Amino acid sequence: MTLALQNFPSIEAATAALASPGARYLGGGTLVVRAANEGDVELRTFVRATDPRLNDITVSDGAVRLGASVTMASIARHPQLSAIAPAARAVGGPAIRNMATVGGNLFAPAPYGDFAVALLALDAKAEIDGSLIPLEDLLAGRATRYASSIVAGVSFGLPAQGSFRFAKVSRVKPKGISVLSIAATIEMAPDGTVKSARIALGCMADHPVRARAAEAALAGCRLDKEEVAPALALAAEGTSPITDPIASAWYRKEVLPVHLGRLLLS
Amino acid sequence: MPKVPIQLVLNGEERAEFVDSGATLLKVIRDKLGDTSPKGGCHQGTCGACSVEIDGELKLSCLVLAETCGGADVSTVSSLSSDGVLHPLQRAFMENFAAQCGFCTPGMIMAAKSLLDRIPDPTRDDVIEAISGNICRCTGYEPIIQAILTAARANSLTAA
């Protein structure tokens, strides 16, 4: 079995190469080299773009752009990204965080991809072929329509102080694989009720999904035990959690409202 | 199988080799460059036994393609001792019985070194976080945590 690595200076050239059978985009290697090590016989060619802009982090006027090759470790230590650092630190151990990239996280199959869950709750847009695509569309189409696309970067607005919450639920601490992960961006009205909420869930489908029923139920509520109860009851609506050695789909559905409740009331 | 030339610095020494296209850094370090200190445990990024530093960053050599390391500065645990004098971490691992079978030790020590380079005076939680990507099936981790804390104290005594 022969494997080859092809380096391209531009994302466009790498995208063209990715159309060949058996070609897979190589980011940090934590998913793709692992697949090769596990004997994925369909994999023939690693394709890599070396455009330095893939490594850029820009933060200006509350707008964030992360290049697709930016690692979890660079996000976790970036002084202006402390609001989302907990989501970057939730990925792997220190060595994995020095390798795992934003782009790779968007394509990481459940139970991986905790950072993509955070990006979904931040209403991020993914940059593909020069256009910005809502992250929800990319995640839903990542195995089909966008399977051979290269994401150049993601953009989102930095959440207001205290509005972004993230929880990764795992059995092994501090570095365990997700039972599930939850990210929420909650905007409060001046009267202390929820103005709007975006809640994203990991492991509750084969890709990160929004909990739209719970989001709608939260609007106008105070964040106390009684008022969030209807939203928690709807948390798992429309989800189809994965079953894997970490947890069954049944278990994930059972515990989701408990953990969402803790996150909202914390 | 096509061969690709690579040049890198391994433990301070310039090395050049023809490697199989698509070969991992772990395989090249062990089979081509003759340093068997990084271990191949899971080849999945789960166990950390293959941890090395690449340009000062802790990475898993089983998930890095050797071809992407052209010009890189790679350090394994073999770089830590010199002329038979052990690094404080190595001595602390020995004195605290932090190695039993020893398979995880090269990766553990590299993860610990990466921590102490960033945080010379770590808390117990810092240590636990730093070795969270390294699996040990012998010690139960406690002697390893103690060894790293001991080495950090020894370092700060030397520095003082």
Short mmCIF file of C-alpha atoms in Angstrom, two decimals:
data_model
loop_
_atom_site.label_atom_id
_atom_site.label_comp_id
_atom_site.label_asym_id
_atom_site.label_seq_id
_atom_site.Cartn_x
_atom_site.Cartn_y
_atom_site.Cartn_z
CA MET A 1 0.00 0.00 0.00
CA THR A 2 1.64 3.19 -1.16
CA LEU A 3 0.76 6.49 0.41
CA ALA A 4 1.84 9.80 -1.02
CA LEU A 5 1.86 13.34 0.30
CA GLN A 6 1.15 16.19 -2.10
CA ASN A 7 1.83 19.75 -1.00
CA PHE A 8 0.21 22.70 -2.76
CA PRO A 9 0.93 26.37 -2.16
CA SER A 10 -2.70 27.37 -2.76
CA ILE A 11 -6.02 26.10 -1.44
CA GLU A 12 -7.43 26.10 -5.00
CA ALA A 13 -4.76 23.68 -6.27
CA ALA A 14 -5.23 21.46 -3.21
CA THR A 15 -9.00 21.44 -3.82
CA ALA A 16 -8.44 20.25 -7.39
CA ALA A 17 -6.14 17.46 -6.16
CA LEU A 18 -8.70 16.40 -3.59
CA ALA A 19 -11.04 15.32 -6.39
CA SER A 20 -8.83 12.27 -7.14
CA PRO A 21 -10.00 8.95 -5.74
CA GLY A 22 -8.41 8.10 -2.39
CA ALA A 23 -7.26 11.68 -1.72
CA ARG A 24 -7.80 13.04 1.78
CA TYR A 25 -6.95 16.49 3.12
CA LEU A 26 -4.20 16.44 5.76
CA GLY A 27 -4.58 19.01 8.52
CA GLY A 28 -3.08 18.21 11.90
CA GLY A 29 -3.09 14.48 11.15
CA THR A 30 -5.00 13.43 14.26
CA LEU A 31 -7.85 11.99 12.16
CA VAL A 32 -6.35 11.29 8.74
CA VAL A 33 -2.96 9.82 9.69
CA ARG A 34 -4.80 7.84 12.33
CA ALA A 35 -7.05 6.42 9.57
CA ALA A 36 -3.95 5.46 7.59
CA ASN A 37 -2.42 3.81 10.68
CA GLU A 38 -5.62 1.86 11.17
CA GLY A 39 -5.35 0.48 7.66
CA ASP A 40 -7.89 2.56 5.76
CA VAL A 41 -7.30 0.99 2.33
CA GLU A 42 -9.22 3.68 0.48
CA LEU A 43 -6.67 6.29 1.47
CA ARG A 44 -4.02 6.80 -1.22
CA THR A 45 -2.94 10.42 -1.09
CA PHE A 46 -2.60 13.03 1.63
CA VAL A 47 -3.26 16.47 0.18
CA ARG A 48 -2.01 19.54 2.00
CA ALA A 49 -2.20 23.27 1.31
CA THR A 50 0.70 25.27 2.69
CA ASP A 51 -0.80 28.76 2.26
CA PRO A 52 0.41 30.61 5.39
CA ARG A 53 -2.95 32.39 5.71
CA LEU A 54 -4.38 29.08 6.88
CA ASN A 55 -2.52 29.68 10.15
CA ASP A 56 -3.80 33.23 10.77
CA ILE A 57 -5.87 34.34 13.73
CA THR A 58 -7.39 37.81 13.40
CA VAL A 59 -9.51 39.53 16.01
CA SER A 60 -10.75 43.06 15.27
CA ASP A 61 -13.80 44.95 16.49
CA GLY A 62 -15.20 41.78 17.99
CA ALA A 63 -14.99 39.87 14.70
CA VAL A 64 -12.86 36.72 14.78
CA ARG A 65 -11.40 34.83 11.85
CA LEU A 66 -9.57 31.58 12.46
CA GLY A 67 -7.61 30.02 9.60
CA ALA A 68 -8.44 26.35 9.14
CA SER A 69 -4.93 25.22 10.18
CA VAL A 70 -5.05 27.12 13.48
CA THR A 71 -4.54 24.62 16.30
CA MET A 72 -6.56 24.18 19.47
CA ALA A 73 -3.45 25.13 21.49
CA SER A 74 -3.10 28.48 19.68
CA ILE A 75 -6.76 29.29 20.39
CA ALA A 76 -6.47 28.22 24.03
CA ARG A 77 -3.51 30.55 24.67
CA HIS A 78 -4.69 33.52 22.56
CA PRO A 79 -5.23 36.53 24.88
CA GLN A 80 -8.32 37.79 22.98
CA LEU A 81 -10.01 34.40 22.67
CA SER A 82 -10.32 33.55 26.36
CA ALA A 83 -14.14 33.34 26.03
CA ILE A 84 -13.87 30.30 23.76
CA ALA A 85 -10.66 28.86 25.22
CA PRO A 86 -12.54 26.27 27.33
CA ALA A 87 -13.89 24.69 24.12
CA ALA A 88 -10.39 24.52 22.59
CA ARG A 89 -8.98 23.03 25.81
CA ALA A 90 -11.71 20.37 25.78
CA VAL A 91 -10.10 18.74 22.74
CA GLY A 92 -7.62 15.91 23.47
CA GLY A 93 -4.53 16.21 25.64
CA PRO A 94 -1.72 18.78 25.25
CA ALA A 95 -0.02 16.99 22.32
CA ILE A 96 -3.28 16.58 20.40
CA ARG A 97 -4.10 20.26 20.99
CA ASN A 98 -0.74 21.20 19.43
CA MET A 99 -1.82 19.31 16.30
CA ALA A 100 -5.64 19.31 16.00
CA THR A 101 -6.93 22.10 13.76
CA VAL A 102 -10.10 24.15 13.43
CA GLY A 103 -10.71 22.73 9.94
CA GLY A 104 -10.22 19.15 11.06
CA ASN A 105 -12.62 19.64 13.94
CA LEU A 106 -15.38 20.61 11.48
CA PHE A 107 -15.00 17.24 9.78
CA ALA A 108 -14.34 15.14 12.90
CA PRO A 109 -16.89 12.35 13.23
CA ALA A 110 -18.80 12.10 16.54
CA PRO A 111 -17.78 11.63 19.35
CA TYR A 112 -14.97 13.99 18.27
CA GLY A 113 -15.31 17.60 17.19
CA ASP A 114 -16.08 19.39 20.46
CA PHE A 115 -14.75 22.68 19.11
CA ALA A 116 -17.10 22.51 16.11
CA VAL A 117 -19.97 22.38 18.61
CA ALA A 118 -18.73 25.66 20.08
CA LEU A 119 -18.43 27.23 16.61
CA LEU A 120 -22.00 26.18 15.80
CA ALA A 121 -23.32 27.91 18.93
CA LEU A 122 -21.32 31.01 17.92
CA ASP A 123 -23.17 31.04 14.58
CA ALA A 124 -19.87 30.80 12.71
CA LYS A 125 -19.53 30.87 8.93
CA ALA A 126 -17.13 28.63 7.05
CA GLU A 127 -15.16 29.97 4.11
CA ILE A 128 -15.22 27.60 1.12
CA ASP A 129 -14.15 28.60 -2.40
CA GLY A 130 -14.28 32.25 -1.38
CA SER A 131 -17.86 32.21 -0.11
CA LEU A 132 -19.15 32.12 3.45
CA ILE A 133 -21.40 29.20 4.33
CA PRO A 134 -23.42 28.88 7.54
CA LEU A 135 -21.68 26.30 9.71
CA GLU A 136 -24.93 24.41 10.14
CA ASP A 137 -25.08 23.77 6.36
CA LEU A 138 -21.44 22.72 6.23
CA LEU A 139 -21.83 20.30 9.14
CA ALA A 140 -25.01 18.79 7.69
CA GLY A 141 -23.36 18.38 4.29
CA ARG A 142 -19.84 17.47 5.36
CA ALA A 143 -20.16 13.82 4.31
CA THR A 144 -21.94 14.62 1.05
CA ARG A 145 -21.96 18.00 -0.66
CA TYR A 146 -18.87 19.35 1.12
CA ALA A 147 -16.97 16.05 1.48
CA SER A 148 -14.24 17.16 -0.94
CA SER A 149 -14.23 20.84 0.01
CA ILE A 150 -11.42 22.61 1.80
CA VAL A 151 -12.45 25.09 4.46
CA ALA A 152 -10.08 28.06 4.42
CA GLY A 153 -11.23 29.45 7.74
CA VAL A 154 -14.15 30.26 10.00
CA SER A 155 -15.54 33.64 11.05
CA PHE A 156 -17.75 34.58 13.95
CA GLY A 157 -18.50 37.41 16.32
CA LEU A 158 -16.77 37.28 19.67
CA PRO A 159 -19.50 36.55 22.23
CA ALA A 160 -20.35 39.27 24.74
CA GLN A 161 -18.84 38.85 28.21
CA GLY A 162 -20.47 35.91 30.00
CA SER A 163 -22.82 35.00 27.13
CA PHE A 164 -20.96 31.91 25.90
CA ARG A 165 -21.09 28.67 27.86
CA PHE A 166 -19.52 25.33 27.07
CA ALA A 167 -19.57 21.92 28.71
CA LYS A 168 -17.97 18.67 27.69
CA VAL A 169 -19.32 15.67 29.51
CA SER A 170 -16.93 12.74 29.75
CA ARG A 171 -16.39 9.82 32.07
CA VAL A 172 -12.60 10.08 32.22
CA LYS A 173 -11.14 13.30 33.59
CA PRO A 174 -9.42 15.49 32.58
CA LYS A 175 -9.13 14.00 29.10
CA GLY A 176 -12.02 11.78 28.17
CA ILE A 177 -13.96 11.25 24.98
CA SER A 178 -17.32 13.03 24.96
CA VAL A 179 -20.49 11.46 26.19
CA LEU A 180 -21.82 14.70 24.79
CA SER A 181 -20.81 18.32 24.51
CA ILE A 182 -22.99 21.41 24.74
CA ALA A 183 -22.26 24.99 23.72
CA ALA A 184 -24.67 27.85 24.26
CA THR A 185 -24.64 31.52 23.38
CA ILE A 186 -27.28 33.27 25.44
CA GLU A 187 -28.19 36.90 25.05
CA MET A 188 -30.08 38.37 28.00
CA ALA A 189 -32.65 41.18 27.83
CA PRO A 190 -32.34 44.10 30.30
CA ASP A 191 -35.21 42.62 32.36
CA GLY A 192 -33.16 39.50 33.14
CA THR A 193 -34.94 37.17 30.74
CA VAL A 194 -33.43 35.34 27.79
CA LYS A 195 -33.59 37.45 24.65
CA SER A 196 -32.18 34.80 22.36
CA ALA A 197 -30.36 31.50 22.72
CA ARG A 198 -28.30 29.36 20.40
CA ILE A 199 -27.62 25.87 21.72
CA ALA A 200 -25.40 23.38 19.90
CA LEU A 201 -25.00 19.72 20.79
CA GLY A 202 -22.21 17.25 20.06
CA CYS A 203 -22.72 13.45 19.91
CA MET A 204 -26.50 13.96 19.62
CA ALA A 205 -26.31 13.14 15.87
CA ASP A 206 -23.50 12.10 13.56
CA HIS A 207 -22.59 15.80 13.34
CA PRO A 208 -23.06 18.77 15.71
CA VAL A 209 -26.68 19.99 15.68
CA ARG A 210 -28.70 22.90 17.06
CA ALA A 211 -31.34 22.29 19.76
CA ARG A 212 -33.90 24.56 18.14
CA ALA A 213 -36.91 23.48 20.19
CA ALA A 214 -35.05 24.19 23.43
CA GLU A 215 -33.77 27.51 22.05
CA ALA A 216 -37.32 28.65 21.26
CA ALA A 217 -38.61 27.49 24.63
CA LEU A 218 -35.89 29.45 26.44
CA ALA A 219 -36.81 32.81 24.90
CA GLY A 220 -38.40 35.06 27.49
CA CYS A 221 -37.44 32.78 30.40
CA ARG A 222 -35.47 33.63 33.49
CA LEU A 223 -32.54 31.29 34.02
CA ASP A 224 -33.99 29.55 37.05
CA LYS A 225 -34.99 25.98 37.67
CA GLU A 226 -38.71 26.35 37.04
CA GLU A 227 -38.53 28.52 33.95
CA VAL A 228 -35.88 26.47 32.10
CA ALA A 229 -37.70 23.17 32.74
CA PRO A 230 -39.80 23.30 29.51
CA ALA A 231 -36.64 23.95 27.45
CA LEU A 232 -34.85 21.01 29.11
CA ALA A 233 -37.79 18.73 28.33
CA LEU A 234 -37.37 19.65 24.65
CA ALA A 235 -33.55 19.44 24.61
CA ALA A 236 -33.33 16.11 22.81
CA GLU A 237 -36.11 16.84 20.32
CA GLY A 238 -35.09 15.98 16.79
CA THR A 239 -31.78 14.42 17.84
CA SER A 240 -30.53 10.95 16.95
CA PRO A 241 -27.54 10.40 19.22
CA ILE A 242 -24.70 8.08 18.33
CA THR A 243 -24.18 4.77 20.12
CA ASP A 244 -20.52 3.96 20.74
CA PRO A 245 -18.34 2.38 23.48
CA ILE A 246 -18.65 5.60 25.53
CA ALA A 247 -22.46 5.65 25.76
CA SER A 248 -25.63 4.45 24.09
CA ALA A 249 -28.03 6.71 22.24
CA TRP A 250 -30.59 6.06 24.99
CA TYR A 251 -28.16 7.17 27.71
CA ARG A 252 -27.17 10.31 25.81
CA LYS A 253 -30.83 11.31 25.45
CA GLU A 254 -31.46 10.64 29.14
CA VAL A 255 -28.58 12.73 30.46
CA LEU A 256 -28.72 15.63 27.98
CA PRO A 257 -31.40 17.59 29.89
CA VAL A 258 -29.47 17.15 33.15
CA HIS A 259 -26.25 18.56 31.70
CA LEU A 260 -27.99 21.33 29.74
CA GLY A 261 -29.75 22.30 32.96
CA ARG A 262 -26.44 22.49 34.84
CA LEU A 263 -24.94 24.60 32.05
CA LEU A 264 -27.86 27.02 31.96
CA LEU A 265 -28.13 27.39 35.74
CA SER A 266 -24.39 27.58 36.43
CA MET B 1 7.57 2.17 -2.63
CA PRO B 2 8.67 5.72 -3.56
CA LYS B 3 11.34 7.24 -1.34
CA VAL B 4 11.41 10.86 -0.30
CA PRO B 5 14.51 12.68 0.98
CA ILE B 6 14.16 14.50 4.29
CA GLN B 7 16.54 16.52 6.41
CA LEU B 8 15.89 17.33 10.04
CA VAL B 9 17.63 17.89 13.33
CA LEU B 10 17.15 14.99 15.73
CA ASN B 11 18.32 15.58 19.28
CA GLY B 12 20.64 18.34 18.17
CA GLU B 13 22.21 16.39 15.32
CA GLU B 14 21.54 17.07 11.62
CA ARG B 15 20.22 13.98 9.92
CA ALA B 16 19.30 13.20 6.32
CA GLU B 17 17.46 10.10 5.14
CA PHE B 18 15.38 8.67 2.34
CA VAL B 19 12.05 7.68 3.82
CA ASP B 20 8.98 5.89 2.50
CA SER B 21 6.40 8.31 1.20
CA GLY B 22 3.64 8.58 3.80
CA ALA B 23 5.79 7.14 6.63
CA THR B 24 5.15 8.52 10.10
CA LEU B 25 7.81 10.41 12.02
CA LEU B 26 7.70 7.69 14.69
CA LYS B 27 8.61 5.01 12.19
CA VAL B 28 11.41 7.09 10.70
CA ILE B 29 12.92 8.00 14.09
CA ARG B 30 12.88 4.37 15.22
CA ASP B 31 13.60 2.40 12.05
CA LYS B 32 15.70 4.81 10.00
CA LEU B 33 17.38 7.14 12.47
CA GLY B 34 17.99 4.49 15.13
CA ASP B 35 16.46 6.22 18.15
CA THR B 36 14.04 3.70 19.65
CA SER B 37 13.11 5.85 22.64
CA PRO B 38 9.70 6.97 21.33
CA LYS B 39 7.34 4.00 21.54
CA GLY B 40 4.52 2.96 19.26
CA GLY B 41 1.61 2.13 21.54
CA CYS B 42 -1.73 2.70 19.87
CA HIS B 43 -0.86 4.57 16.63
CA GLN B 44 -4.19 6.36 17.15
CA GLY B 45 -3.20 9.38 19.21
CA THR B 46 -4.65 7.91 22.38
CA CYS B 47 -1.69 6.67 24.45
CA GLY B 48 1.02 9.34 24.12
CA ALA B 49 3.92 6.83 24.19
CA CYS B 50 5.29 8.33 20.95
CA SER B 51 5.32 11.95 22.25
CA VAL B 52 8.24 14.04 20.99
CA GLU B 53 8.91 17.74 20.66
CA ILE B 54 8.83 19.21 17.17
CA ASP B 55 10.16 22.78 17.06
CA GLY B 56 9.53 22.97 20.80
CA GLU B 57 5.91 21.76 20.68
CA LEU B 58 4.81 18.44 22.14
CA LYS B 59 3.34 16.28 19.37
CA LEU B 60 2.49 12.67 18.70
CA SER B 61 5.07 11.28 16.30
CA CYS B 62 2.75 8.43 15.26
CA LEU B 63 0.35 10.95 13.68
CA VAL B 64 2.93 13.20 12.01
CA LEU B 65 4.17 12.40 8.52
CA ALA B 66 7.98 12.48 8.42
CA GLU B 67 7.82 14.40 5.13
CA THR B 68 6.17 17.32 6.87
CA CYS B 69 9.15 17.63 9.25
CA GLY B 70 11.74 18.83 6.72
CA GLY B 71 13.98 21.35 8.50
CA ALA B 72 12.30 20.71 11.84
CA ASP B 73 14.03 20.39 15.19
CA VAL B 74 12.89 17.12 16.75
CA SER B 75 13.69 16.06 20.32
CA THR B 76 13.02 12.71 21.94
CA VAL B 77 13.70 11.67 25.52
CA SER B 78 17.16 10.59 24.33
CA SER B 79 18.11 14.28 24.15
CA LEU B 80 17.64 14.83 27.87
CA SER B 81 20.64 13.09 29.41
CA SER B 82 24.18 13.99 28.49
CA ASP B 83 27.40 12.05 29.19
CA GLY B 84 25.49 9.66 31.43
CA VAL B 85 24.10 12.47 33.59
CA LEU B 86 20.34 12.16 33.88
CA HIS B 87 17.92 15.07 33.45
CA PRO B 88 16.19 16.00 36.75
CA LEU B 89 12.95 14.51 35.38
CA GLN B 90 14.65 11.22 34.57
CA ARG B 91 16.24 11.08 38.03
CA ALA B 92 12.93 11.93 39.69
CA PHE B 93 11.13 9.21 37.71
CA MET B 94 13.74 6.71 38.87
CA GLU B 95 13.74 7.78 42.50
CA ASN B 96 9.94 7.94 42.75
CA PHE B 97 9.38 4.54 41.10
CA ALA B 98 7.45 6.31 38.35
CA ALA B 99 8.40 3.65 35.79
CA GLN B 100 7.39 0.03 36.03
CA CYS B 101 7.29 -1.59 32.60
CA GLY B 102 8.72 1.65 31.21
CA PHE B 103 6.79 1.70 27.95
CA CYS B 104 4.97 4.98 28.63
CA THR B 105 8.00 6.61 30.28
CA PRO B 106 9.62 8.29 27.23
CA GLY B 107 6.30 9.94 26.31
CA MET B 108 5.48 10.79 29.93
CA ILE B 109 8.84 12.48 30.42
CA MET B 110 8.49 14.49 27.20
CA ALA B 111 4.99 15.61 28.26
CA ALA B 112 6.41 16.54 31.68
CA LYS B 113 9.34 18.41 30.11
CA SER B 114 6.93 20.35 27.91
CA LEU B 115 5.02 21.34 31.06
CA LEU B 116 8.09 22.40 33.06
CA ASP B 117 9.40 24.44 30.11
CA ARG B 118 6.15 26.45 30.20
CA ILE B 119 5.39 26.32 33.94
CA PRO B 120 8.51 25.69 36.04
CA ASP B 121 6.48 25.58 39.26
CA PRO B 122 3.33 23.61 38.37
CA THR B 123 0.45 22.71 40.66
CA ARG B 124 -0.70 19.13 40.99
CA ASP B 125 -3.62 19.95 38.65
CA ASP B 126 -1.21 21.37 36.07
CA VAL B 127 0.70 18.09 36.19
CA ILE B 128 -2.44 15.99 35.82
CA GLU B 129 -3.55 18.10 32.85
CA ALA B 130 -0.08 17.90 31.27
CA ILE B 131 0.01 14.09 31.30
CA SER B 132 -3.67 13.69 30.45
CA GLY B 133 -2.77 12.53 26.94
CA ASN B 134 -0.39 9.83 28.19
CA ILE B 135 -1.62 6.45 29.34
CA CYS B 136 0.20 4.35 31.96
CA ARG B 137 -1.22 0.92 32.75
CA CYS B 138 1.25 0.09 35.57
CA THR B 139 1.73 2.83 38.11
CA GLY B 140 -1.73 4.25 38.70
CA TYR B 141 -0.19 7.66 37.86
CA GLU B 142 0.46 8.78 41.45
CA PRO B 143 4.24 8.05 41.41
CA ILE B 144 4.47 9.84 38.04
CA ILE B 145 2.70 12.92 39.40
CA GLN B 146 5.01 12.88 42.45
CA ALA B 147 8.09 12.49 40.23
CA ILE B 148 7.17 15.50 38.10
CA LEU B 149 6.44 17.65 41.16
CA THR B 150 9.76 16.50 42.70
CA ALA B 151 11.67 17.39 39.53
CA ALA B 152 10.01 20.82 39.46
CA ARG B 153 11.10 21.44 43.07
CA ALA B 154 14.63 20.23 42.30
CA ASN B 155 14.77 22.62 39.33
CA SER B 156 13.61 25.58 41.38
CA LEU B 157 16.24 24.77 44.05
CA THR B 158 18.93 24.71 41.36
CA ALA B 159 17.69 27.98 39.91
CA ALA B 160 17.60 29.68 43.33
#
